[in-house]
Amino acid sequence: MSVSKRLRLGVACVVLALPASAVGVAAQSPAASGGDAAGIIAQLETEARAEGAVNSYGMPDDWTNFGEIWANFTAKYGLTHTDTDMSSAEEIQKFDAEKNNPVADIGDIGIQFGPIAIDNGVAECYKATTWDLIPDYAKDPNGCWTGWYQGTISFAVNTDAVENVPQTWQDLLKPEYKGKIAMSDPRTTGQGAMAVLAAAFANGGDETNLQPGIDFFTKLNEAGNFVATAPSQAALEKGEVGVGIVWDYIGLPIRDELAGVAPIEVVIPSDGTTSAPYVSLLNTYGAHKSAAKLMQEYVLSDEGQILQAKKYARPIRSDVVLPPDIEAAFPPADAYAAVRPITDWVQAAAAIASLAENWTISVGQP
């Protein structure tokens, strides 16, 4: 399983120039304006079929079941599609650099990059017909980015490599996990940054105060338990990593794919963690705008939300009822009791940007 997209996910908000004059233009919600959802979708379909194509950045086939989603979507609407895998920061940069000759129409970015996309003037504002079913924290008020799935920071544990499966962040500090624990670099990956946020939440901090999370990883590093390597499937399979701190929608597919090869257990830490959405970014310069909007509508439909859940990306819409077999493959609902979503993404983005300096100073990683 390739997870290159998120392992390369840049987190420092300073990587892009932020023109102060660039702002998102409000888009009226079809639902809020009294529009007929079926009629809106039909109109988008007519326009998308005329466009004939939709291209994406950062939405590869092996990520959150986009392969099946793209196959179903393009067959349904008679469209062609290409994707180029890249990080959130790269998507925004490419949308801007290619504005006079746009290549991609839609992208999938970490939510902390939503405000950056707006400030760079590349975000096409659109409120899908399911707008009112998406939680406020997971969408820009003007529709300039919209959450469409979410994940939870978890532990992926190779039970052959460690004798006792850790259940909490505090467990990770025990001597028995010396040289066993890996996470993605929070200075350069969204997964790593959210791991620091999750540890902060578990230790009394929040999105405005990452210090408890930084302090935790400092202790983990000083204990010799933390190794500065990516928690890849290969490393978990070989036992080079005993505990990987990853999104549940990374750990759970690894568990499935390594069944019979290496025993992987996925744990939602009971002393606290966080969840976060990834969001749809429509390119304001895109050549196939109606097709891009139609794709957003499809992923946010019941069908699209369930397709993503097949690969463990939780629907952003809480009203979507998953088929029993898909729901049963997730950890039980009570395992997620300690999950605390991030609600202030402006503060979170600023805190994440600070990791570029504070992680090196506090944790001492090169």
Protein backbone atom coordinates (compact mmCIF):
# COMPACT_ATOMS: atom_id res chain seq x y z
CA MET A 1 0.00 0.00 0.00
CA SER A 2 1.43 3.36 -1.02
CA VAL A 3 1.05 6.20 1.42
CA SER A 4 3.45 8.56 -0.29
CA LYS A 5 0.95 11.39 -0.52
CA ARG A 6 0.55 11.84 3.18
CA LEU A 7 4.09 10.94 4.10
CA ARG A 8 5.16 13.91 2.00
CA LEU A 9 2.43 16.24 3.26
CA GLY A 10 4.05 19.56 4.04
CA VAL A 11 2.76 21.26 7.19
CA ALA A 12 4.56 24.56 7.52
CA CYS A 13 2.13 27.28 6.56
CA VAL A 14 5.04 29.55 5.67
CA VAL A 15 5.91 27.51 2.60
CA LEU A 16 3.57 29.60 0.50
CA ALA A 17 3.29 33.33 -0.02
CA LEU A 18 0.04 34.59 1.46
CA PRO A 19 -1.22 37.66 -0.39
CA ALA A 20 -3.31 39.64 2.07
CA SER A 21 -5.64 40.86 -0.65
CA ALA A 22 -6.71 37.40 -1.75
CA VAL A 23 -10.02 36.32 -0.23
CA GLY A 24 -12.58 33.66 -0.93
CA VAL A 25 -15.78 34.71 -2.64
CA ALA A 26 -18.90 33.50 -0.90
CA ALA A 27 -20.87 30.83 -2.69
CA GLN A 28 -24.55 30.33 -2.03
CA SER A 29 -25.58 26.89 -0.87
CA PRO A 30 -27.99 25.23 -3.28
CA ALA A 31 -29.86 23.84 -0.29
CA ALA A 32 -29.89 27.16 1.57
CA SER A 33 -31.15 29.01 -1.49
CA GLY A 34 -34.05 26.63 -1.87
CA GLY A 35 -32.57 25.00 -4.95
CA ASP A 36 -33.64 21.55 -6.01
CA ALA A 37 -30.75 19.19 -5.32
CA ALA A 38 -31.66 16.77 -8.11
CA GLY A 39 -31.98 19.64 -10.55
CA ILE A 40 -28.63 21.07 -9.53
CA ILE A 41 -26.91 17.70 -9.98
CA ALA A 42 -28.60 17.25 -13.37
CA GLN A 43 -27.36 20.65 -14.52
CA LEU A 44 -23.83 19.89 -13.35
CA GLU A 45 -23.97 16.56 -15.17
CA THR A 46 -24.99 18.23 -18.43
CA GLU A 47 -22.14 20.72 -18.13
CA ALA A 48 -19.62 18.08 -17.01
CA ARG A 49 -20.42 15.80 -19.95
CA ALA A 50 -19.78 18.73 -22.25
CA GLU A 51 -16.42 19.33 -20.54
CA GLY A 52 -15.58 15.65 -20.99
CA ALA A 53 -12.85 15.35 -18.38
CA VAL A 54 -11.80 16.04 -14.81
CA ASN A 55 -8.22 16.02 -13.56
CA SER A 56 -6.93 15.96 -10.02
CA TYR A 57 -3.89 16.47 -7.86
CA GLY A 58 -3.25 14.42 -4.74
CA MET A 59 -6.13 11.96 -5.21
CA PRO A 60 -4.35 8.71 -6.19
CA ASP A 61 -6.16 5.42 -6.61
CA ASP A 62 -4.68 3.84 -3.48
CA TRP A 63 -5.73 6.62 -1.12
CA THR A 64 -9.07 6.35 0.76
CA ASN A 65 -10.48 4.20 -2.05
CA PHE A 66 -10.20 6.93 -4.68
CA GLY A 67 -9.47 4.24 -7.28
CA GLU A 68 -12.95 2.76 -6.98
CA ILE A 69 -14.50 6.19 -6.56
CA TRP A 70 -12.88 7.55 -9.72
CA ALA A 71 -13.82 4.43 -11.68
CA ASN A 72 -17.47 4.66 -10.65
CA PHE A 73 -17.67 8.41 -11.11
CA THR A 74 -16.09 8.58 -14.56
CA ALA A 75 -18.16 5.64 -15.83
CA LYS A 76 -21.35 7.19 -14.46
CA TYR A 77 -20.79 10.55 -16.11
CA GLY A 78 -18.76 9.63 -19.20
CA LEU A 79 -15.60 11.48 -18.20
CA THR A 80 -11.89 10.86 -18.53
CA HIS A 81 -9.59 11.39 -15.55
CA THR A 82 -5.92 11.69 -14.65
CA ASP A 83 -4.30 12.26 -11.26
CA THR A 84 -0.85 13.39 -10.22
CA ASP A 85 0.04 12.52 -6.63
CA MET A 86 1.49 15.38 -4.58
CA SER A 87 1.32 17.04 -1.20
CA SER A 88 -1.20 19.65 -0.09
CA ALA A 89 1.32 22.49 -0.34
CA GLU A 90 2.35 21.35 -3.80
CA GLU A 91 -1.27 21.23 -4.97
CA ILE A 92 -1.83 24.85 -3.99
CA GLN A 93 1.44 25.92 -5.58
CA LYS A 94 0.60 24.11 -8.82
CA PHE A 95 -2.92 25.55 -9.01
CA ASP A 96 -1.39 29.02 -8.78
CA ALA A 97 1.60 28.39 -11.07
CA GLU A 98 -0.60 26.88 -13.77
CA LYS A 99 -3.41 29.43 -13.62
CA ASN A 100 -2.87 30.50 -17.22
CA ASN A 101 -2.80 26.90 -18.43
CA PRO A 102 -4.57 24.83 -15.77
CA VAL A 103 -3.95 21.09 -15.57
CA ALA A 104 -5.99 19.96 -12.55
CA ASP A 105 -9.49 20.89 -11.49
CA ILE A 106 -9.75 19.44 -7.99
CA GLY A 107 -7.48 18.39 -5.15
CA ASP A 108 -7.50 16.72 -1.75
CA ILE A 109 -5.66 18.68 0.95
CA GLY A 110 -5.20 18.64 4.70
CA ILE A 111 -7.70 20.92 6.35
CA GLN A 112 -4.96 23.14 7.78
CA PHE A 113 -4.14 24.13 4.20
CA GLY A 114 -7.66 25.39 3.45
CA PRO A 115 -6.99 28.96 4.62
CA ILE A 116 -3.72 28.99 2.65
CA ALA A 117 -5.57 28.01 -0.53
CA ILE A 118 -7.99 30.89 0.01
CA ASP A 119 -5.21 33.39 0.69
CA ASN A 120 -3.46 32.28 -2.49
CA GLY A 121 -6.60 32.83 -4.54
CA VAL A 122 -6.86 29.27 -5.88
CA ALA A 123 -10.01 28.14 -4.07
CA GLU A 124 -13.25 28.04 -6.07
CA CYS A 125 -16.09 28.52 -3.57
CA TYR A 126 -19.02 26.13 -3.89
CA LYS A 127 -21.52 24.79 -1.39
CA ALA A 128 -22.61 21.28 -2.26
CA THR A 129 -26.23 20.19 -2.01
CA THR A 130 -25.27 18.26 1.16
CA TRP A 131 -23.74 21.40 2.70
CA ASP A 132 -26.05 21.49 5.71
CA LEU A 133 -25.07 17.92 6.65
CA ILE A 134 -21.37 18.76 7.00
CA PRO A 135 -20.26 19.93 10.48
CA ASP A 136 -19.29 23.58 10.73
CA TYR A 137 -15.74 22.87 11.89
CA ALA A 138 -15.10 20.86 8.71
CA LYS A 139 -15.99 23.52 6.13
CA ASP A 140 -15.12 27.05 5.18
CA PRO A 141 -18.12 29.32 5.86
CA ASN A 142 -18.06 30.47 2.24
CA GLY A 143 -17.62 26.99 0.78
CA CYS A 144 -14.07 27.61 -0.39
CA TRP A 145 -13.01 24.21 0.98
CA THR A 146 -15.18 21.39 2.23
CA GLY A 147 -14.33 18.39 4.40
CA TRP A 148 -15.26 15.05 2.83
CA TYR A 149 -13.69 12.37 5.04
CA GLN A 150 -11.82 12.20 8.32
CA GLY A 151 -9.40 10.06 10.26
CA THR A 152 -8.24 9.51 13.83
CA ILE A 153 -4.66 9.28 15.09
CA SER A 154 -4.09 5.72 16.31
CA PHE A 155 -1.41 3.15 17.09
CA ALA A 156 -0.69 0.39 14.57
CA VAL A 157 0.98 -2.36 16.58
CA ASN A 158 2.87 -5.41 15.35
CA THR A 159 2.03 -7.88 18.10
CA ASP A 160 4.95 -10.10 17.12
CA ALA A 161 7.35 -7.22 17.72
CA VAL A 162 5.94 -6.08 21.08
CA GLU A 163 4.69 -8.30 23.88
CA ASN A 164 2.09 -5.92 25.31
CA VAL A 165 -0.14 -3.80 23.12
CA PRO A 166 -0.09 -0.18 24.33
CA GLN A 167 -3.51 1.32 25.01
CA THR A 168 -2.52 4.88 25.97
CA TRP A 169 0.10 7.52 25.19
CA GLN A 170 1.49 7.01 28.68
CA ASP A 171 2.03 3.34 27.90
CA LEU A 172 4.40 4.36 25.12
CA LEU A 173 6.84 5.74 27.71
CA LYS A 174 7.44 2.30 29.22
CA PRO A 175 10.95 0.81 28.82
CA GLU A 176 9.58 -2.23 26.98
CA TYR A 177 9.01 -0.05 23.89
CA LYS A 178 12.64 1.07 23.59
CA GLY A 179 13.46 1.62 19.93
CA LYS A 180 10.00 0.45 18.86
CA ILE A 181 7.90 3.57 18.25
CA ALA A 182 7.81 5.50 14.99
CA MET A 183 5.87 8.44 13.61
CA SER A 184 6.10 10.62 10.53
CA ASP A 185 8.10 13.83 10.84
CA PRO A 186 5.66 16.53 12.02
CA ARG A 187 7.68 19.23 10.30
CA THR A 188 6.98 17.77 6.89
CA THR A 189 3.87 15.57 7.19
CA GLY A 190 0.27 16.16 8.13
CA GLN A 191 0.10 12.76 9.83
CA GLY A 192 3.05 13.64 12.06
CA ALA A 193 1.67 17.06 12.90
CA MET A 194 -1.66 15.59 13.92
CA ALA A 195 0.16 13.02 16.07
CA VAL A 196 1.69 15.89 18.04
CA LEU A 197 -1.75 17.47 18.36
CA ALA A 198 -3.21 14.17 19.52
CA ALA A 199 -0.50 13.79 22.17
CA ALA A 200 -1.10 17.38 23.24
CA PHE A 201 -4.81 16.69 23.72
CA ALA A 202 -4.00 13.59 25.77
CA ASN A 203 -1.68 15.58 28.01
CA GLY A 204 -3.72 18.71 28.75
CA GLY A 205 -3.03 20.80 25.65
CA ASP A 206 -5.09 21.76 22.63
CA GLU A 207 -4.74 23.35 19.21
CA THR A 208 -3.63 26.63 20.82
CA ASN A 209 -1.02 24.90 22.98
CA LEU A 210 1.08 22.13 21.46
CA GLN A 211 3.69 22.22 24.22
CA PRO A 212 2.30 19.21 26.13
CA GLY A 213 2.58 17.19 22.91
CA ILE A 214 6.12 18.37 22.24
CA ASP A 215 7.02 17.61 25.87
CA PHE A 216 5.60 14.11 25.51
CA PHE A 217 7.70 13.31 22.46
CA THR A 218 10.75 14.84 24.15
CA LYS A 219 10.29 12.29 26.97
CA LEU A 220 9.71 9.52 24.45
CA ASN A 221 12.90 10.46 22.64
CA GLU A 222 14.94 10.75 25.85
CA ALA A 223 13.70 7.30 26.90
CA GLY A 224 15.07 5.88 23.65
CA ASN A 225 11.62 4.65 22.62
CA PHE A 226 11.11 7.04 19.73
CA VAL A 227 12.82 6.38 16.40
CA ALA A 228 12.91 9.06 13.69
CA THR A 229 11.58 6.98 10.84
CA ALA A 230 8.36 6.80 8.90
CA PRO A 231 5.93 4.13 10.18
CA SER A 232 5.62 2.44 6.81
CA GLN A 233 3.83 -0.81 6.08
CA ALA A 234 7.15 -2.45 5.25
CA ALA A 235 8.71 -1.38 8.55
CA LEU A 236 5.71 -2.66 10.50
CA GLU A 237 5.68 -5.92 8.57
CA LYS A 238 9.36 -6.60 9.31
CA GLY A 239 9.00 -5.62 12.96
CA GLU A 240 11.51 -2.79 12.52
CA VAL A 241 8.69 -0.65 13.91
CA GLY A 242 6.66 -2.17 16.71
CA VAL A 243 4.24 0.71 17.15
CA GLY A 244 3.45 3.18 14.37
CA ILE A 245 1.55 6.37 15.20
CA VAL A 246 -0.70 6.75 12.16
CA TRP A 247 -4.16 7.65 10.91
CA ASP A 248 -6.62 4.85 11.52
CA TYR A 249 -7.29 4.81 7.79
CA ILE A 250 -3.61 4.02 7.28
CA GLY A 251 -3.31 1.46 10.06
CA LEU A 252 -6.51 -0.46 9.36
CA PRO A 253 -5.73 -1.17 5.67
CA ILE A 254 -2.22 -2.24 6.71
CA ARG A 255 -3.83 -4.62 9.21
CA ASP A 256 -5.99 -6.09 6.45
CA GLU A 257 -3.21 -6.33 3.87
CA LEU A 258 -0.79 -8.01 6.28
CA ALA A 259 -3.33 -10.52 7.60
CA GLY A 260 -1.60 -13.90 7.67
CA VAL A 261 1.80 -12.24 7.20
CA ALA A 262 2.25 -10.04 10.25
CA PRO A 263 -0.31 -9.54 13.04
CA ILE A 264 -1.26 -5.86 13.24
CA GLU A 265 -3.60 -4.46 15.87
CA VAL A 266 -4.96 -0.92 15.60
CA VAL A 267 -5.57 0.92 18.87
CA ILE A 268 -7.35 4.23 19.46
CA PRO A 269 -5.52 5.58 22.54
CA SER A 270 -7.96 5.74 25.43
CA ASP A 271 -6.33 8.72 27.15
CA GLY A 272 -7.06 11.02 24.25
CA THR A 273 -6.45 11.58 20.56
CA THR A 274 -7.75 13.74 17.77
CA SER A 275 -9.49 13.39 14.45
CA ALA A 276 -9.18 15.63 11.44
CA PRO A 277 -10.75 15.94 8.01
CA TYR A 278 -9.18 16.22 4.62
CA VAL A 279 -10.94 18.63 2.35
CA SER A 280 -11.93 19.08 -1.25
CA LEU A 281 -10.25 21.98 -3.04
CA LEU A 282 -11.81 23.14 -6.29
CA ASN A 283 -9.39 25.02 -8.53
CA THR A 284 -10.66 28.50 -9.29
CA TYR A 285 -8.64 28.36 -12.54
CA GLY A 286 -9.76 24.84 -13.47
CA ALA A 287 -10.79 24.05 -17.02
CA HIS A 288 -13.49 21.58 -15.94
CA LYS A 289 -15.26 23.36 -13.11
CA SER A 290 -18.62 21.65 -13.41
CA ALA A 291 -17.00 18.21 -13.47
CA ALA A 292 -14.97 19.12 -10.38
CA LYS A 293 -18.10 20.27 -8.54
CA LEU A 294 -19.89 17.12 -9.61
CA MET A 295 -17.01 15.04 -8.19
CA GLN A 296 -17.32 16.87 -4.88
CA GLU A 297 -21.05 16.19 -4.91
CA TYR A 298 -20.41 12.50 -5.61
CA VAL A 299 -17.93 12.00 -2.78
CA LEU A 300 -20.27 13.81 -0.40
CA SER A 301 -23.25 11.67 -1.46
CA ASP A 302 -24.25 8.59 0.51
CA GLU A 303 -22.64 6.40 -2.16
CA GLY A 304 -19.35 8.29 -2.12
CA GLN A 305 -19.13 8.45 1.66
CA ILE A 306 -19.68 4.69 1.92
CA LEU A 307 -17.08 4.00 -0.78
CA GLN A 308 -14.47 5.94 1.19
CA ALA A 309 -15.42 4.10 4.38
CA LYS A 310 -14.55 0.82 2.63
CA LYS A 311 -10.94 1.91 3.11
CA TYR A 312 -11.59 3.26 6.62
CA ALA A 313 -11.95 6.96 5.85
CA ARG A 314 -14.79 7.99 8.14
CA PRO A 315 -17.63 9.87 6.44
CA ILE A 316 -17.65 13.57 7.22
CA ARG A 317 -21.44 13.35 7.24
CA SER A 318 -22.60 11.89 10.54
CA ASP A 319 -26.00 11.00 9.06
CA VAL A 320 -24.53 8.41 6.70
CA VAL A 321 -25.28 4.87 7.89
CA LEU A 322 -22.55 2.44 6.89
CA PRO A 323 -23.42 -1.12 5.80
CA PRO A 324 -22.94 -3.53 8.72
CA ASP A 325 -19.95 -5.28 7.17
CA ILE A 326 -18.09 -2.00 6.66
CA GLU A 327 -18.93 -0.71 10.13
CA ALA A 328 -17.84 -4.00 11.70
CA ALA A 329 -14.37 -3.69 10.16
CA PHE A 330 -13.70 -0.50 12.15
CA PRO A 331 -12.74 -0.61 15.82
CA PRO A 332 -15.93 -0.50 17.96
CA ALA A 333 -17.59 2.87 18.45
CA ASP A 334 -16.68 3.03 22.14
CA ALA A 335 -12.99 2.86 21.18
CA TYR A 336 -13.41 6.38 19.77
CA ALA A 337 -14.83 7.80 23.00
CA ALA A 338 -11.67 9.78 23.77
CA VAL A 339 -11.44 11.38 20.33
CA ARG A 340 -11.48 15.17 20.41
CA PRO A 341 -11.90 16.95 17.09
CA ILE A 342 -10.02 20.13 16.32
CA THR A 343 -12.49 22.99 16.01
CA ASP A 344 -10.24 26.05 15.58
CA TRP A 345 -8.24 25.45 12.44
CA VAL A 346 -6.77 28.96 12.32
CA GLN A 347 -5.11 28.34 15.68
CA ALA A 348 -4.19 24.79 14.70
CA ALA A 349 -2.48 25.94 11.50
CA ALA A 350 -0.42 28.49 13.43
CA ALA A 351 0.58 25.90 16.02
CA ILE A 352 1.53 23.38 13.33
CA ALA A 353 3.68 25.99 11.57
CA SER A 354 5.62 26.48 14.82
CA LEU A 355 6.74 22.85 14.72
CA ALA A 356 9.26 23.71 12.01
CA GLU A 357 11.38 25.29 14.75
CA ASN A 358 10.08 23.95 18.05
CA TRP A 359 10.32 20.27 17.13
CA THR A 360 14.03 20.49 16.39
CA ILE A 361 14.78 22.47 19.55
CA SER A 362 12.62 20.48 21.95
CA VAL A 363 12.86 16.93 20.62
CA GLY A 364 16.36 17.21 19.22
CA GLN A 365 15.76 15.40 15.96
CA PRO A 366 18.04 16.47 13.08
